[in-house]
């Protein structure tokens, strides 16, 4: 037997076979001719004879070698490998009973998951979690995963709400103090002209100035309230802090 393009066929020697044929022969005999005379003549007879004839044997149909099959019925060669156990998880049969497995799988039929985290070359900066056919990197508390999906960096600190509130209150207090200074500078020349306890605001300039002085007292009160809120904020324990 020989194998060409993974196609196997057996070549037998050409046999000799007996072939029959009809062979004529002539048989003499005597017969009566005209005038009552005897005449000698012959007649043709036929008999079956046999002879040895060498004929080429019928060529057997080509079959695929073990472990190979045709990709299609019209294909001349046998190019498709046969795996008795089908390849799994995206594997492909590349040789008889041999699967080529995609990354993340191994085994005769690609049935075993590769634990990438057990190898040193997984590339994760801190934590490695094995998954089916792959793996995933993660980071410890206080770190965040970078864009490459492997390395870890310090997590950006979260903004402190109390600090933002302090800054806003500080700015508000500065504005109140500035407004207070401006009013005091305007009212300084008329301070001696103010009534001791004005009840209503009139239309004369003195009444108006008296009302403005009352507003100044309110600004002072607002400033004191801001200070009080600052003191309470200092003693406040925000969530997440000891």
PDB file of N, CA, C and O in Angstrom, residues 163-177 226 230 233:
ATOM      1  N   UNK A 163     -13.753  70.216  54.568  1.00  0.00           N
ATOM      2  CA  UNK A 163     -12.784  71.220  54.119  1.00  0.00           C
ATOM      3  C   UNK A 163     -13.426  72.196  53.149  1.00  0.00           C
ATOM      4  O   UNK A 163     -13.174  73.417  53.203  1.00  0.00           O
ATOM      5  N   UNK A 164     -14.251  71.680  52.249  1.00  0.00           N
ATOM      6  CA  UNK A 164     -14.921  72.577  51.312  1.00  0.00           C
ATOM      7  C   UNK A 164     -15.853  73.540  52.055  1.00  0.00           C
ATOM      8  O   UNK A 164     -15.943  74.730  51.717  1.00  0.00           O
ATOM      9  N   UNK A 165     -16.556  73.029  53.077  1.00  0.00           N
ATOM     10  CA  UNK A 165     -17.457  73.890  53.844  1.00  0.00           C
ATOM     11  C   UNK A 165     -16.678  74.972  54.588  1.00  0.00           C
ATOM     12  O   UNK A 165     -17.120  76.131  54.678  1.00  0.00           O
ATOM     13  N   UNK A 166     -15.517  74.583  55.107  1.00  0.00           N
ATOM     14  CA  UNK A 166     -14.695  75.557  55.807  1.00  0.00           C
ATOM     15  C   UNK A 166     -14.259  76.686  54.874  1.00  0.00           C
ATOM     16  O   UNK A 166     -14.256  77.861  55.244  1.00  0.00           O
ATOM     17  N   UNK A 167     -13.878  76.312  53.671  1.00  0.00           N
ATOM     18  CA  UNK A 167     -13.438  77.332  52.721  1.00  0.00           C
ATOM     19  C   UNK A 167     -14.582  78.268  52.371  1.00  0.00           C
ATOM     20  O   UNK A 167     -14.394  79.489  52.253  1.00  0.00           O
ATOM     21  N   UNK A 168     -15.779  77.709  52.185  1.00  0.00           N
ATOM     22  CA  UNK A 168     -16.921  78.566  51.863  1.00  0.00           C
ATOM     23  C   UNK A 168     -17.240  79.520  53.021  1.00  0.00           C
ATOM     24  O   UNK A 168     -17.544  80.710  52.803  1.00  0.00           O
ATOM     25  N   UNK A 169     -17.200  79.004  54.232  1.00  0.00           N
ATOM     26  CA  UNK A 169     -17.480  79.862  55.385  1.00  0.00           C
ATOM     27  C   UNK A 169     -16.403  80.928  55.554  1.00  0.00           C
ATOM     28  O   UNK A 169     -16.693  82.071  55.942  1.00  0.00           O
ATOM     29  N   UNK A 170     -15.164  80.557  55.268  1.00  0.00           N
ATOM     30  CA  UNK A 170     -14.088  81.542  55.368  1.00  0.00           C
ATOM     31  C   UNK A 170     -14.295  82.672  54.358  1.00  0.00           C
ATOM     32  O   UNK A 170     -14.109  83.859  54.677  1.00  0.00           O
ATOM     33  N   UNK A 171     -14.703  82.305  53.147  1.00  0.00           N
ATOM     34  CA  UNK A 171     -14.947  83.327  52.145  1.00  0.00           C
ATOM     35  C   UNK A 171     -16.125  84.218  52.513  1.00  0.00           C
ATOM     36  O   UNK A 171     -16.098  85.448  52.302  1.00  0.00           O
ATOM     37  N   UNK A 172     -17.193  83.589  53.079  1.00  0.00           N
ATOM     38  CA  UNK A 172     -18.347  84.377  53.482  1.00  0.00           C
ATOM     39  C   UNK A 172     -17.989  85.343  54.617  1.00  0.00           C
ATOM     40  O   UNK A 172     -18.427  86.502  54.638  1.00  0.00           O
ATOM     41  N   UNK A 173     -17.189  84.872  55.529  1.00  0.00           N
ATOM     42  CA  UNK A 173     -16.777  85.735  56.643  1.00  0.00           C
ATOM     43  C   UNK A 173     -15.943  86.908  56.151  1.00  0.00           C
ATOM     44  O   UNK A 173     -16.110  88.048  56.628  1.00  0.00           O
ATOM     45  N   UNK A 174     -15.082  86.648  55.166  1.00  0.00           N
ATOM     46  CA  UNK A 174     -14.268  87.739  54.637  1.00  0.00           C
ATOM     47  C   UNK A 174     -15.129  88.787  53.958  1.00  0.00           C
ATOM     48  O   UNK A 174     -14.877  89.999  54.062  1.00  0.00           O
ATOM     49  N   UNK A 175     -16.171  88.316  53.258  1.00  0.00           N
ATOM     50  CA  UNK A 175     -17.061  89.281  52.597  1.00  0.00           C
ATOM     51  C   UNK A 175     -17.818  90.111  53.630  1.00  0.00           C
ATOM     52  O   UNK A 175     -18.020  91.319  53.458  1.00  0.00           O
ATOM     53  N   UNK A 176     -18.269  89.481  54.713  1.00  0.00           N
ATOM     54  CA  UNK A 176     -18.980  90.226  55.761  1.00  0.00           C
ATOM     55  C   UNK A 176     -18.063  91.266  56.399  1.00  0.00           C
ATOM     56  O   UNK A 176     -18.452  92.412  56.638  1.00  0.00           O
ATOM     57  N   UNK A 177     -16.826  90.872  56.676  1.00  0.00           N
ATOM     58  CA  UNK A 177     -15.879  91.811  57.289  1.00  0.00           C
ATOM     59  C   UNK A 177     -15.593  92.989  56.371  1.00  0.00           C
ATOM     60  O   UNK A 177     -15.512  94.146  56.817  1.00  0.00           O
ATOM     61  N   UNK A 226     -21.577  82.990  61.911  1.00  0.00           N
ATOM     62  CA  UNK A 226     -20.599  82.254  61.089  1.00  0.00           C
ATOM     63  C   UNK A 226     -19.509  81.684  61.975  1.00  0.00           C
ATOM     64  O   UNK A 226     -19.082  80.542  61.815  1.00  0.00           O
ATOM     65  N   UNK A 230     -18.496  77.768  62.549  1.00  0.00           N
ATOM     66  CA  UNK A 230     -17.129  77.270  62.403  1.00  0.00           C
ATOM     67  C   UNK A 230     -16.727  76.429  63.597  1.00  0.00           C
ATOM     68  O   UNK A 230     -16.099  75.369  63.458  1.00  0.00           O
ATOM     69  N   UNK A 233     -18.390  73.093  63.372  1.00  0.00           N
ATOM     70  CA  UNK A 233     -17.799  72.280  62.317  1.00  0.00           C
ATOM     71  C   UNK A 233     -16.508  71.643  62.785  1.00  0.00           C
ATOM     72  O   UNK A 233     -16.186  70.514  62.394  1.00  0.00           O
TER      73      UNK A 233
END
